[in-house]
JSON list of C-alpha atoms in Angstrom, two decimals:
[
{"chain": "S", "resi": 1, "resn": "UNK", "atom": "CA", "xyz": [141.99, 114.11, 31.28]},
{"chain": "S", "resi": 2, "resn": "UNK", "atom": "CA", "xyz": [139.83, 115.94, 33.82]},
{"chain": "S", "resi": 3, "resn": "UNK", "atom": "CA", "xyz": [140.00, 119.47, 34.47]},
{"chain": "S", "resi": 4, "resn": "UNK", "atom": "CA", "xyz": [138.99, 121.53, 37.11]},
{"chain": "S", "resi": 5, "resn": "UNK", "atom": "CA", "xyz": [139.87, 124.49, 36.66]},
{"chain": "S", "resi": 6, "resn": "UNK", "atom": "CA", "xyz": [139.26, 128.28, 39.81]},
{"chain": "S", "resi": 7, "resn": "UNK", "atom": "CA", "xyz": [139.21, 131.41, 38.96]},
{"chain": "S", "resi": 8, "resn": "UNK", "atom": "CA", "xyz": [142.20, 132.70, 41.10]},
{"chain": "S", "resi": 9, "resn": "UNK", "atom": "CA", "xyz": [144.53, 130.49, 43.71]},
{"chain": "S", "resi": 10, "resn": "UNK", "atom": "CA", "xyz": [144.72, 133.95, 45.97]},
{"chain": "S", "resi": 11, "resn": "UNK", "atom": "CA", "xyz": [142.28, 136.20, 46.88]},
{"chain": "S", "resi": 12, "resn": "UNK", "atom": "CA", "xyz": [142.35, 138.48, 50.07]},
{"chain": "S", "resi": 13, "resn": "UNK", "atom": "CA", "xyz": [139.10, 140.54, 51.12]},
{"chain": "S", "resi": 14, "resn": "UNK", "atom": "CA", "xyz": [137.59, 142.81, 53.65]},
{"chain": "S", "resi": 15, "resn": "UNK", "atom": "CA", "xyz": [135.58, 141.98, 56.18]},
{"chain": "S", "resi": 16, "resn": "UNK", "atom": "CA", "xyz": [131.96, 142.37, 54.93]},
{"chain": "S", "resi": 17, "resn": "UNK", "atom": "CA", "xyz": [132.77, 142.25, 51.07]},
{"chain": "S", "resi": 18, "resn": "UNK", "atom": "CA", "xyz": [131.08, 140.09, 48.86]},
{"chain": "S", "resi": 19, "resn": "UNK", "atom": "CA", "xyz": [133.38, 137.13, 47.68]},
{"chain": "S", "resi": 20, "resn": "UNK", "atom": "CA", "xyz": [132.91, 135.03, 44.64]},
{"chain": "S", "resi": 21, "resn": "UNK", "atom": "CA", "xyz": [134.88, 132.32, 44.04]},
{"chain": "S", "resi": 22, "resn": "UNK", "atom": "CA", "xyz": [134.32, 130.17, 40.93]},
{"chain": "S", "resi": 23, "resn": "UNK", "atom": "CA", "xyz": [134.85, 126.56, 39.73]},
{"chain": "S", "resi": 24, "resn": "UNK", "atom": "CA", "xyz": [135.32, 125.44, 35.83]},
{"chain": "S", "resi": 25, "resn": "UNK", "atom": "CA", "xyz": [134.81, 121.62, 34.89]},
{"chain": "S", "resi": 26, "resn": "UNK", "atom": "CA", "xyz": [135.19, 120.29, 31.30]},
{"chain": "S", "resi": 27, "resn": "UNK", "atom": "CA", "xyz": [134.31, 116.91, 31.88]},
{"chain": "S", "resi": 28, "resn": "UNK", "atom": "CA", "xyz": [130.42, 117.49, 30.86]},
{"chain": "S", "resi": 29, "resn": "UNK", "atom": "CA", "xyz": [129.95, 116.20, 35.18]},
{"chain": "S", "resi": 30, "resn": "UNK", "atom": "CA", "xyz": [127.22, 116.05, 37.34]},
{"chain": "S", "resi": 31, "resn": "UNK", "atom": "CA", "xyz": [128.20, 116.89, 40.23]},
{"chain": "S", "resi": 32, "resn": "UNK", "atom": "CA", "xyz": [130.04, 119.97, 41.82]},
{"chain": "S", "resi": 33, "resn": "UNK", "atom": "CA", "xyz": [130.85, 120.23, 45.08]},
{"chain": "S", "resi": 34, "resn": "UNK", "atom": "CA", "xyz": [133.02, 122.66, 47.52]},
{"chain": "S", "resi": 35, "resn": "UNK", "atom": "CA", "xyz": [135.11, 122.10, 49.85]},
{"chain": "S", "resi": 36, "resn": "UNK", "atom": "CA", "xyz": [137.29, 123.86, 53.06]},
{"chain": "S", "resi": 37, "resn": "UNK", "atom": "CA", "xyz": [140.68, 122.90, 54.08]},
{"chain": "S", "resi": 38, "resn": "UNK", "atom": "CA", "xyz": [141.63, 123.75, 57.37]},
{"chain": "S", "resi": 39, "resn": "UNK", "atom": "CA", "xyz": [145.17, 122.30, 59.05]},
{"chain": "S", "resi": 40, "resn": "UNK", "atom": "CA", "xyz": [144.01, 119.21, 61.31]},
{"chain": "S", "resi": 41, "resn": "UNK", "atom": "CA", "xyz": [139.89, 119.89, 60.35]},
{"chain": "S", "resi": 42, "resn": "UNK", "atom": "CA", "xyz": [140.78, 117.75, 56.61]},
{"chain": "S", "resi": 43, "resn": "UNK", "atom": "CA", "xyz": [138.07, 118.99, 53.95]},
{"chain": "S", "resi": 44, "resn": "UNK", "atom": "CA", "xyz": [134.90, 119.73, 55.14]},
{"chain": "S", "resi": 45, "resn": "UNK", "atom": "CA", "xyz": [131.62, 120.12, 52.42]},
{"chain": "S", "resi": 46, "resn": "UNK", "atom": "CA", "xyz": [130.05, 123.16, 51.98]},
{"chain": "S", "resi": 47, "resn": "UNK", "atom": "CA", "xyz": [127.49, 122.86, 49.12]},
{"chain": "S", "resi": 48, "resn": "UNK", "atom": "CA", "xyz": [127.45, 120.95, 46.41]},
{"chain": "S", "resi": 49, "resn": "UNK", "atom": "CA", "xyz": [124.93, 120.46, 43.23]},
{"chain": "S", "resi": 50, "resn": "UNK", "atom": "CA", "xyz": [123.91, 116.96, 41.31]},
{"chain": "S", "resi": 51, "resn": "UNK", "atom": "CA", "xyz": [122.42, 119.64, 38.37]},
{"chain": "S", "resi": 52, "resn": "UNK", "atom": "CA", "xyz": [121.89, 122.07, 37.01]},
{"chain": "S", "resi": 53, "resn": "UNK", "atom": "CA", "xyz": [120.21, 125.29, 39.32]},
{"chain": "S", "resi": 54, "resn": "UNK", "atom": "CA", "xyz": [119.78, 122.25, 42.32]},
{"chain": "S", "resi": 55, "resn": "UNK", "atom": "CA", "xyz": [122.25, 122.79, 45.56]},
{"chain": "S", "resi": 56, "resn": "UNK", "atom": "CA", "xyz": [122.49, 120.94, 48.71]},
{"chain": "S", "resi": 57, "resn": "UNK", "atom": "CA", "xyz": [123.27, 121.72, 51.72]},
{"chain": "S", "resi": 58, "resn": "UNK", "atom": "CA", "xyz": [127.23, 120.60, 53.39]},
{"chain": "S", "resi": 59, "resn": "UNK", "atom": "CA", "xyz": [128.34, 120.03, 56.72]},
{"chain": "S", "resi": 60, "resn": "UNK", "atom": "CA", "xyz": [128.70, 124.16, 57.46]},
{"chain": "S", "resi": 61, "resn": "UNK", "atom": "CA", "xyz": [126.87, 125.74, 55.03]},
{"chain": "S", "resi": 62, "resn": "UNK", "atom": "CA", "xyz": [126.65, 128.84, 57.53]},
{"chain": "S", "resi": 63, "resn": "UNK", "atom": "CA", "xyz": [127.22, 131.71, 55.76]},
{"chain": "S", "resi": 64, "resn": "UNK", "atom": "CA", "xyz": [128.00, 130.28, 52.15]},
{"chain": "S", "resi": 65, "resn": "UNK", "atom": "CA", "xyz": [125.62, 129.75, 49.62]},
{"chain": "S", "resi": 66, "resn": "UNK", "atom": "CA", "xyz": [125.84, 129.03, 45.62]},
{"chain": "S", "resi": 67, "resn": "UNK", "atom": "CA", "xyz": [125.40, 129.49, 42.01]},
{"chain": "S", "resi": 68, "resn": "UNK", "atom": "CA", "xyz": [125.08, 126.62, 39.28]},
{"chain": "S", "resi": 69, "resn": "UNK", "atom": "CA", "xyz": [123.47, 128.12, 35.95]},
{"chain": "S", "resi": 70, "resn": "UNK", "atom": "CA", "xyz": [125.56, 126.35, 33.42]},
{"chain": "S", "resi": 71, "resn": "UNK", "atom": "CA", "xyz": [126.46, 122.57, 34.16]},
{"chain": "S", "resi": 72, "resn": "UNK", "atom": "CA", "xyz": [130.17, 123.72, 33.85]},
{"chain": "S", "resi": 73, "resn": "UNK", "atom": "CA", "xyz": [130.68, 126.09, 36.56]},
{"chain": "S", "resi": 74, "resn": "UNK", "atom": "CA", "xyz": [129.90, 125.90, 40.43]},
{"chain": "S", "resi": 75, "resn": "UNK", "atom": "CA", "xyz": [130.25, 129.55, 41.87]},
{"chain": "S", "resi": 76, "resn": "UNK", "atom": "CA", "xyz": [130.73, 129.70, 45.62]},
{"chain": "S", "resi": 77, "resn": "UNK", "atom": "CA", "xyz": [129.61, 132.69, 47.66]},
{"chain": "S", "resi": 78, "resn": "UNK", "atom": "CA", "xyz": [130.85, 134.65, 50.86]},
{"chain": "S", "resi": 79, "resn": "UNK", "atom": "CA", "xyz": [127.94, 137.06, 51.91]},
{"chain": "S", "resi": 80, "resn": "UNK", "atom": "CA", "xyz": [129.65, 139.31, 53.82]},
{"chain": "S", "resi": 81, "resn": "UNK", "atom": "CA", "xyz": [132.77, 137.74, 54.40]},
{"chain": "S", "resi": 82, "resn": "UNK", "atom": "CA", "xyz": [134.66, 137.92, 57.95]},
{"chain": "S", "resi": 83, "resn": "UNK", "atom": "CA", "xyz": [137.70, 136.74, 59.02]},
{"chain": "S", "resi": 84, "resn": "UNK", "atom": "CA", "xyz": [136.34, 132.87, 60.51]},
{"chain": "S", "resi": 85, "resn": "UNK", "atom": "CA", "xyz": [136.24, 132.34, 56.64]},
{"chain": "S", "resi": 86, "resn": "UNK", "atom": "CA", "xyz": [140.00, 132.53, 56.04]},
{"chain": "S", "resi": 87, "resn": "UNK", "atom": "CA", "xyz": [140.41, 129.23, 54.60]},
{"chain": "S", "resi": 88, "resn": "UNK", "atom": "CA", "xyz": [141.38, 127.80, 51.78]},
{"chain": "S", "resi": 89, "resn": "UNK", "atom": "CA", "xyz": [138.81, 125.84, 49.35]},
{"chain": "S", "resi": 90, "resn": "UNK", "atom": "CA", "xyz": [138.23, 123.10, 46.95]},
{"chain": "S", "resi": 91, "resn": "UNK", "atom": "CA", "xyz": [135.77, 123.05, 44.31]},
{"chain": "S", "resi": 92, "resn": "UNK", "atom": "CA", "xyz": [135.50, 119.11, 42.99]},
{"chain": "S", "resi": 93, "resn": "UNK", "atom": "CA", "xyz": [133.55, 117.49, 40.12]},
{"chain": "S", "resi": 94, "resn": "UNK", "atom": "CA", "xyz": [132.39, 114.39, 39.69]},
{"chain": "S", "resi": 95, "resn": "UNK", "atom": "CA", "xyz": [130.04, 111.59, 37.25]},
{"chain": "S", "resi": 96, "resn": "UNK", "atom": "CA", "xyz": [126.62, 110.37, 38.14]},
{"chain": "S", "resi": 97, "resn": "UNK", "atom": "CA", "xyz": [127.23, 106.71, 38.06]},
{"chain": "S", "resi": 98, "resn": "UNK", "atom": "CA", "xyz": [126.83, 103.90, 40.21]},
{"chain": "S", "resi": 99, "resn": "UNK", "atom": "CA", "xyz": [128.91, 103.10, 41.94]},
{"chain": "S", "resi": 100, "resn": "UNK", "atom": "CA", "xyz": [130.51, 105.66, 43.13]},
{"chain": "S", "resi": 101, "resn": "UNK", "atom": "CA", "xyz": [132.51, 108.13, 40.92]},
{"chain": "S", "resi": 102, "resn": "UNK", "atom": "CA", "xyz": [135.74, 109.83, 41.81]},
{"chain": "S", "resi": 103, "resn": "UNK", "atom": "CA", "xyz": [135.14, 113.07, 42.62]},
{"chain": "S", "resi": 104, "resn": "UNK", "atom": "CA", "xyz": [138.21, 115.27, 40.56]},
{"chain": "S", "resi": 105, "resn": "UNK", "atom": "CA", "xyz": [139.53, 118.53, 42.68]},
{"chain": "S", "resi": 106, "resn": "UNK", "atom": "CA", "xyz": [140.60, 122.40, 41.43]},
{"chain": "S", "resi": 107, "resn": "UNK", "atom": "CA", "xyz": [143.72, 123.59, 42.51]},
{"chain": "S", "resi": 108, "resn": "UNK", "atom": "CA", "xyz": [142.42, 125.78, 45.82]},
{"chain": "S", "resi": 109, "resn": "UNK", "atom": "CA", "xyz": [141.84, 129.29, 46.18]},
{"chain": "S", "resi": 110, "resn": "UNK", "atom": "CA", "xyz": [143.60, 130.72, 49.11]},
{"chain": "S", "resi": 111, "resn": "UNK", "atom": "CA", "xyz": [141.25, 132.95, 50.84]},
{"chain": "S", "resi": 112, "resn": "UNK", "atom": "CA", "xyz": [142.43, 136.02, 53.25]},
{"chain": "S", "resi": 113, "resn": "UNK", "atom": "CA", "xyz": [140.01, 138.44, 55.06]},
{"chain": "S", "resi": 114, "resn": "UNK", "atom": "CA", "xyz": [141.26, 141.21, 56.31]},
{"chain": "J", "resi": 1, "resn": "UNK", "atom": "CA", "xyz": [125.05, 111.55, 58.81]},
{"chain": "J", "resi": 2, "resn": "UNK", "atom": "CA", "xyz": [129.23, 109.67, 58.51]},
{"chain": "J", "resi": 3, "resn": "UNK", "atom": "CA", "xyz": [131.93, 110.09, 60.67]},
{"chain": "J", "resi": 4, "resn": "UNK", "atom": "CA", "xyz": [135.47, 109.58, 60.09]},
{"chain": "J", "resi": 5, "resn": "UNK", "atom": "CA", "xyz": [138.33, 109.17, 62.19]},
{"chain": "J", "resi": 6, "resn": "UNK", "atom": "CA", "xyz": [141.71, 108.66, 60.59]},
{"chain": "J", "resi": 7, "resn": "UNK", "atom": "CA", "xyz": [145.13, 108.23, 62.27]},
{"chain": "J", "resi": 8, "resn": "UNK", "atom": "CA", "xyz": [147.86, 109.06, 62.73]},
{"chain": "J", "resi": 9, "resn": "UNK", "atom": "CA", "xyz": [147.99, 112.57, 62.48]},
{"chain": "J", "resi": 10, "resn": "UNK", "atom": "CA", "xyz": [150.78, 112.94, 61.21]},
{"chain": "J", "resi": 11, "resn": "UNK", "atom": "CA", "xyz": [153.50, 110.05, 60.64]},
{"chain": "J", "resi": 12, "resn": "UNK", "atom": "CA", "xyz": [157.36, 110.08, 59.96]},
{"chain": "J", "resi": 13, "resn": "UNK", "atom": "CA", "xyz": [159.29, 107.35, 58.71]},
{"chain": "J", "resi": 14, "resn": "UNK", "atom": "CA", "xyz": [162.58, 106.46, 57.06]},
{"chain": "J", "resi": 15, "resn": "UNK", "atom": "CA", "xyz": [163.74, 105.99, 53.44]},
{"chain": "J", "resi": 16, "resn": "UNK", "atom": "CA", "xyz": [162.17, 102.46, 52.49]},
{"chain": "J", "resi": 17, "resn": "UNK", "atom": "CA", "xyz": [160.06, 102.03, 55.52]},
{"chain": "J", "resi": 18, "resn": "UNK", "atom": "CA", "xyz": [156.58, 100.62, 55.53]},
{"chain": "J", "resi": 19, "resn": "UNK", "atom": "CA", "xyz": [154.05, 103.25, 56.22]},
{"chain": "J", "resi": 20, "resn": "UNK", "atom": "CA", "xyz": [150.40, 102.15, 57.26]},
{"chain": "J", "resi": 21, "resn": "UNK", "atom": "CA", "xyz": [147.41, 104.76, 57.89]},
{"chain": "J", "resi": 22, "resn": "UNK", "atom": "CA", "xyz": [144.65, 104.06, 59.35]},
{"chain": "J", "resi": 23, "resn": "UNK", "atom": "CA", "xyz": [140.46, 105.07, 59.12]},
{"chain": "J", "resi": 24, "resn": "UNK", "atom": "CA", "xyz": [137.22, 104.15, 60.85]},
{"chain": "J", "resi": 25, "resn": "UNK", "atom": "CA", "xyz": [133.99, 104.87, 59.60]},
{"chain": "J", "resi": 26, "resn": "UNK", "atom": "CA", "xyz": [130.05, 105.20, 61.62]},
{"chain": "J", "resi": 27, "resn": "UNK", "atom": "CA", "xyz": [128.58, 104.05, 58.21]},
{"chain": "J", "resi": 28, "resn": "UNK", "atom": "CA", "xyz": [127.85, 100.70, 57.82]},
{"chain": "J", "resi": 29, "resn": "UNK", "atom": "CA", "xyz": [125.95, 102.12, 55.27]},
{"chain": "J", "resi": 30, "resn": "UNK", "atom": "CA", "xyz": [129.08, 102.85, 53.42]},
{"chain": "J", "resi": 31, "resn": "UNK", "atom": "CA", "xyz": [130.59, 100.36, 50.29]},
{"chain": "J", "resi": 32, "resn": "UNK", "atom": "CA", "xyz": [133.14, 103.24, 48.83]},
{"chain": "J", "resi": 33, "resn": "UNK", "atom": "CA", "xyz": [136.73, 103.79, 50.81]},
{"chain": "J", "resi": 34, "resn": "UNK", "atom": "CA", "xyz": [138.93, 106.50, 48.29]},
{"chain": "J", "resi": 35, "resn": "UNK", "atom": "CA", "xyz": [142.63, 106.93, 49.25]},
{"chain": "J", "resi": 36, "resn": "UNK", "atom": "CA", "xyz": [143.72, 110.78, 48.49]},
{"chain": "J", "resi": 37, "resn": "UNK", "atom": "CA", "xyz": [147.11, 111.74, 48.21]},
{"chain": "J", "resi": 38, "resn": "UNK", "atom": "CA", "xyz": [147.55, 115.83, 48.47]},
{"chain": "J", "resi": 39, "resn": "UNK", "atom": "CA", "xyz": [151.09, 116.72, 47.76]},
{"chain": "J", "resi": 40, "resn": "UNK", "atom": "CA", "xyz": [152.15, 120.56, 48.87]},
{"chain": "J", "resi": 41, "resn": "UNK", "atom": "CA", "xyz": [150.83, 123.34, 47.40]},
{"chain": "J", "resi": 42, "resn": "UNK", "atom": "CA", "xyz": [148.91, 120.64, 44.32]},
{"chain": "J", "resi": 43, "resn": "UNK", "atom": "CA", "xyz": [144.80, 119.06, 44.78]},
{"chain": "J", "resi": 44, "resn": "UNK", "atom": "CA", "xyz": [143.99, 116.10, 46.15]},
{"chain": "J", "resi": 45, "resn": "UNK", "atom": "CA", "xyz": [144.41, 113.27, 43.48]},
{"chain": "J", "resi": 46, "resn": "UNK", "atom": "CA", "xyz": [142.82, 109.69, 43.83]},
{"chain": "J", "resi": 47, "resn": "UNK", "atom": "CA", "xyz": [145.36, 107.20, 44.26]},
{"chain": "J", "resi": 48, "resn": "UNK", "atom": "CA", "xyz": [143.45, 104.47, 45.29]},
{"chain": "J", "resi": 49, "resn": "UNK", "atom": "CA", "xyz": [140.38, 102.99, 46.24]},
{"chain": "J", "resi": 50, "resn": "UNK", "atom": "CA", "xyz": [137.84, 99.65, 47.88]},
{"chain": "J", "resi": 51, "resn": "UNK", "atom": "CA", "xyz": [134.52, 98.53, 47.29]},
{"chain": "J", "resi": 52, "resn": "UNK", "atom": "CA", "xyz": [133.23, 96.91, 50.37]},
{"chain": "J", "resi": 53, "resn": "UNK", "atom": "CA", "xyz": [132.39, 93.31, 48.22]},
{"chain": "J", "resi": 54, "resn": "UNK", "atom": "CA", "xyz": [136.64, 93.22, 47.93]},
{"chain": "J", "resi": 55, "resn": "UNK", "atom": "CA", "xyz": [138.40, 93.17, 51.84]},
{"chain": "J", "resi": 56, "resn": "UNK", "atom": "CA", "xyz": [142.28, 93.83, 50.28]},
{"chain": "J", "resi": 57, "resn": "UNK", "atom": "CA", "xyz": [143.59, 96.07, 46.67]},
{"chain": "J", "resi": 58, "resn": "UNK", "atom": "CA", "xyz": [146.75, 96.99, 45.32]},
{"chain": "J", "resi": 59, "resn": "UNK", "atom": "CA", "xyz": [147.99, 98.66, 43.39]},
{"chain": "J", "resi": 60, "resn": "UNK", "atom": "CA", "xyz": [152.13, 98.66, 43.12]},
{"chain": "J", "resi": 61, "resn": "UNK", "atom": "CA", "xyz": [153.69, 99.81, 46.74]},
{"chain": "J", "resi": 62, "resn": "UNK", "atom": "CA", "xyz": [150.06, 100.65, 47.56]},
{"chain": "J", "resi": 63, "resn": "UNK", "atom": "CA", "xyz": [147.66, 98.50, 49.08]},
{"chain": "J", "resi": 64, "resn": "UNK", "atom": "CA", "xyz": [144.41, 99.35, 50.79]},
{"chain": "J", "resi": 65, "resn": "UNK", "atom": "CA", "xyz": [142.27, 96.57, 53.07]},
{"chain": "J", "resi": 66, "resn": "UNK", "atom": "CA", "xyz": [138.32, 96.69, 54.43]},
{"chain": "J", "resi": 67, "resn": "UNK", "atom": "CA", "xyz": [137.63, 95.49, 57.51]},
{"chain": "J", "resi": 68, "resn": "UNK", "atom": "CA", "xyz": [133.26, 95.55, 57.50]},
{"chain": "J", "resi": 69, "resn": "UNK", "atom": "CA", "xyz": [132.46, 94.11, 60.28]},
{"chain": "J", "resi": 70, "resn": "UNK", "atom": "CA", "xyz": [135.22, 96.60, 62.23]},
{"chain": "J", "resi": 71, "resn": "UNK", "atom": "CA", "xyz": [134.46, 99.46, 60.03]},
{"chain": "J", "resi": 72, "resn": "UNK", "atom": "CA", "xyz": [138.18, 99.95, 59.40]},
{"chain": "J", "resi": 73, "resn": "UNK", "atom": "CA", "xyz": [140.33, 100.61, 56.69]},
{"chain": "J", "resi": 74, "resn": "UNK", "atom": "CA", "xyz": [143.79, 101.04, 55.98]},
{"chain": "J", "resi": 75, "resn": "UNK", "atom": "CA", "xyz": [146.31, 102.54, 54.01]},
{"chain": "J", "resi": 76, "resn": "UNK", "atom": "CA", "xyz": [149.48, 100.26, 53.32]},
{"chain": "J", "resi": 77, "resn": "UNK", "atom": "CA", "xyz": [152.96, 101.94, 51.47]},
{"chain": "J", "resi": 78, "resn": "UNK", "atom": "CA", "xyz": [155.55, 100.05, 51.26]},
{"chain": "J", "resi": 79, "resn": "UNK", "atom": "CA", "xyz": [159.10, 100.68, 50.48]},
{"chain": "J", "resi": 80, "resn": "UNK", "atom": "CA", "xyz": [158.40, 104.16, 50.61]},
{"chain": "J", "resi": 81, "resn": "UNK", "atom": "CA", "xyz": [160.54, 106.85, 49.21]},
{"chain": "J", "resi": 82, "resn": "UNK", "atom": "CA", "xyz": [160.86, 110.54, 49.39]},
{"chain": "J", "resi": 83, "resn": "UNK", "atom": "CA", "xyz": [158.21, 111.48, 46.99]},
{"chain": "J", "resi": 84, "resn": "UNK", "atom": "CA", "xyz": [155.52, 109.50, 49.04]},
{"chain": "J", "resi": 85, "resn": "UNK", "atom": "CA", "xyz": [155.57, 112.64, 51.36]},
{"chain": "J", "resi": 86, "resn": "UNK", "atom": "CA", "xyz": [152.70, 113.96, 51.31]},
{"chain": "J", "resi": 87, "resn": "UNK", "atom": "CA", "xyz": [148.62, 114.74, 53.10]},
{"chain": "J", "resi": 88, "resn": "UNK", "atom": "CA", "xyz": [147.03, 111.23, 52.88]},
{"chain": "J", "resi": 89, "resn": "UNK", "atom": "CA", "xyz": [143.40, 111.53, 53.32]},
{"chain": "J", "resi": 90, "resn": "UNK", "atom": "CA", "xyz": [140.99, 109.27, 53.56]},
{"chain": "J", "resi": 91, "resn": "UNK", "atom": "CA", "xyz": [137.49, 108.73, 52.24]},
{"chain": "J", "resi": 92, "resn": "UNK", "atom": "CA", "xyz": [134.13, 107.21, 52.95]},
{"chain": "J", "resi": 93, "resn": "UNK", "atom": "CA", "xyz": [130.73, 106.99, 50.86]},
{"chain": "J", "resi": 94, "resn": "UNK", "atom": "CA", "xyz": [127.63, 105.17, 49.60]},
{"chain": "J", "resi": 95, "resn": "UNK", "atom": "CA", "xyz": [127.16, 103.88, 46.50]},
{"chain": "J", "resi": 96, "resn": "UNK", "atom": "CA", "xyz": [124.22, 105.98, 44.79]},
{"chain": "J", "resi": 97, "resn": "UNK", "atom": "CA", "xyz": [125.12, 109.09, 46.57]},
{"chain": "J", "resi": 98, "resn": "UNK", "atom": "CA", "xyz": [127.60, 110.96, 45.07]},
{"chain": "J", "resi": 99, "resn": "UNK", "atom": "CA", "xyz": [128.81, 112.82, 48.00]},
{"chain": "J", "resi": 100, "resn": "UNK", "atom": "CA", "xyz": [132.30, 111.53, 50.56]},
{"chain": "J", "resi": 101, "resn": "UNK", "atom": "CA", "xyz": [132.70, 112.05, 53.46]},
{"chain": "J", "resi": 102, "resn": "UNK", "atom": "CA", "xyz": [137.01, 112.96, 54.60]},
{"chain": "J", "resi": 103, "resn": "UNK", "atom": "CA", "xyz": [139.07, 112.23, 57.78]},
{"chain": "J", "resi": 104, "resn": "UNK", "atom": "CA", "xyz": [141.22, 114.50, 58.54]},
{"chain": "J", "resi": 105, "resn": "UNK", "atom": "CA", "xyz": [144.39, 114.38, 56.89]},
{"chain": "J", "resi": 106, "resn": "UNK", "atom": "CA", "xyz": [147.42, 112.23, 57.95]},
{"chain": "J", "resi": 107, "resn": "UNK", "atom": "CA", "xyz": [150.99, 114.12, 56.64]},
{"chain": "J", "resi": 108, "resn": "UNK", "atom": "CA", "xyz": [153.73, 111.62, 56.34]},
{"chain": "J", "resi": 109, "resn": "UNK", "atom": "CA", "xyz": [156.47, 112.35, 55.83]},
{"chain": "J", "resi": 110, "resn": "UNK", "atom": "CA", "xyz": [159.69, 110.06, 54.18]},
{"chain": "J", "resi": 111, "resn": "UNK", "atom": "CA", "xyz": [163.30, 111.23, 55.21]},
{"chain": "J", "resi": 112, "resn": "UNK", "atom": "CA", "xyz": [166.31, 110.18, 52.68]}
]
């Protein structure tokens, strides 16, 4: 059974703080993703990684960076948090394969930036 | 890039009725169409998917249909139950590429 975990369920930060969101998967998946979920906007891809130390920008990468030093761990970094980054952040992972593989999601981190 | 439109944004039905959620996509290269269900406070989970070499797929009370020519696909839930209440997301992807483009979601409410 695939397990994707995120370091925090709820997080409150101040404007300008550097914020780290951590995601770990235990299924040896090559691909990992960070999404942002906002009401009425669905799931929007921030960054993804298809291998260790590899990263690709998604649809809304501005204000974010990522780190993937180990295969099982993918970190999302808010360099200087702003109030418009208040949101639910979802991590996901998938195996590499043809055809397309299922994405498995973590429980989410609800971030409030004050 | 791919654009996925999903309708309706909210859907209310009585228990036992059928529910249909529709999505359209823009990129003709897309060939993989999963549907995710997200219950309140929980993570999205895959409930069914379809690939472009198939026109319809069923799994008990849920079914998905795909019209490649019109670039649209739909989720059908029959005999709805209160536990079907959730937000449903459609998505589109392409074999060989790991990313998915999601629709904005449909909140389904099934009243007893």
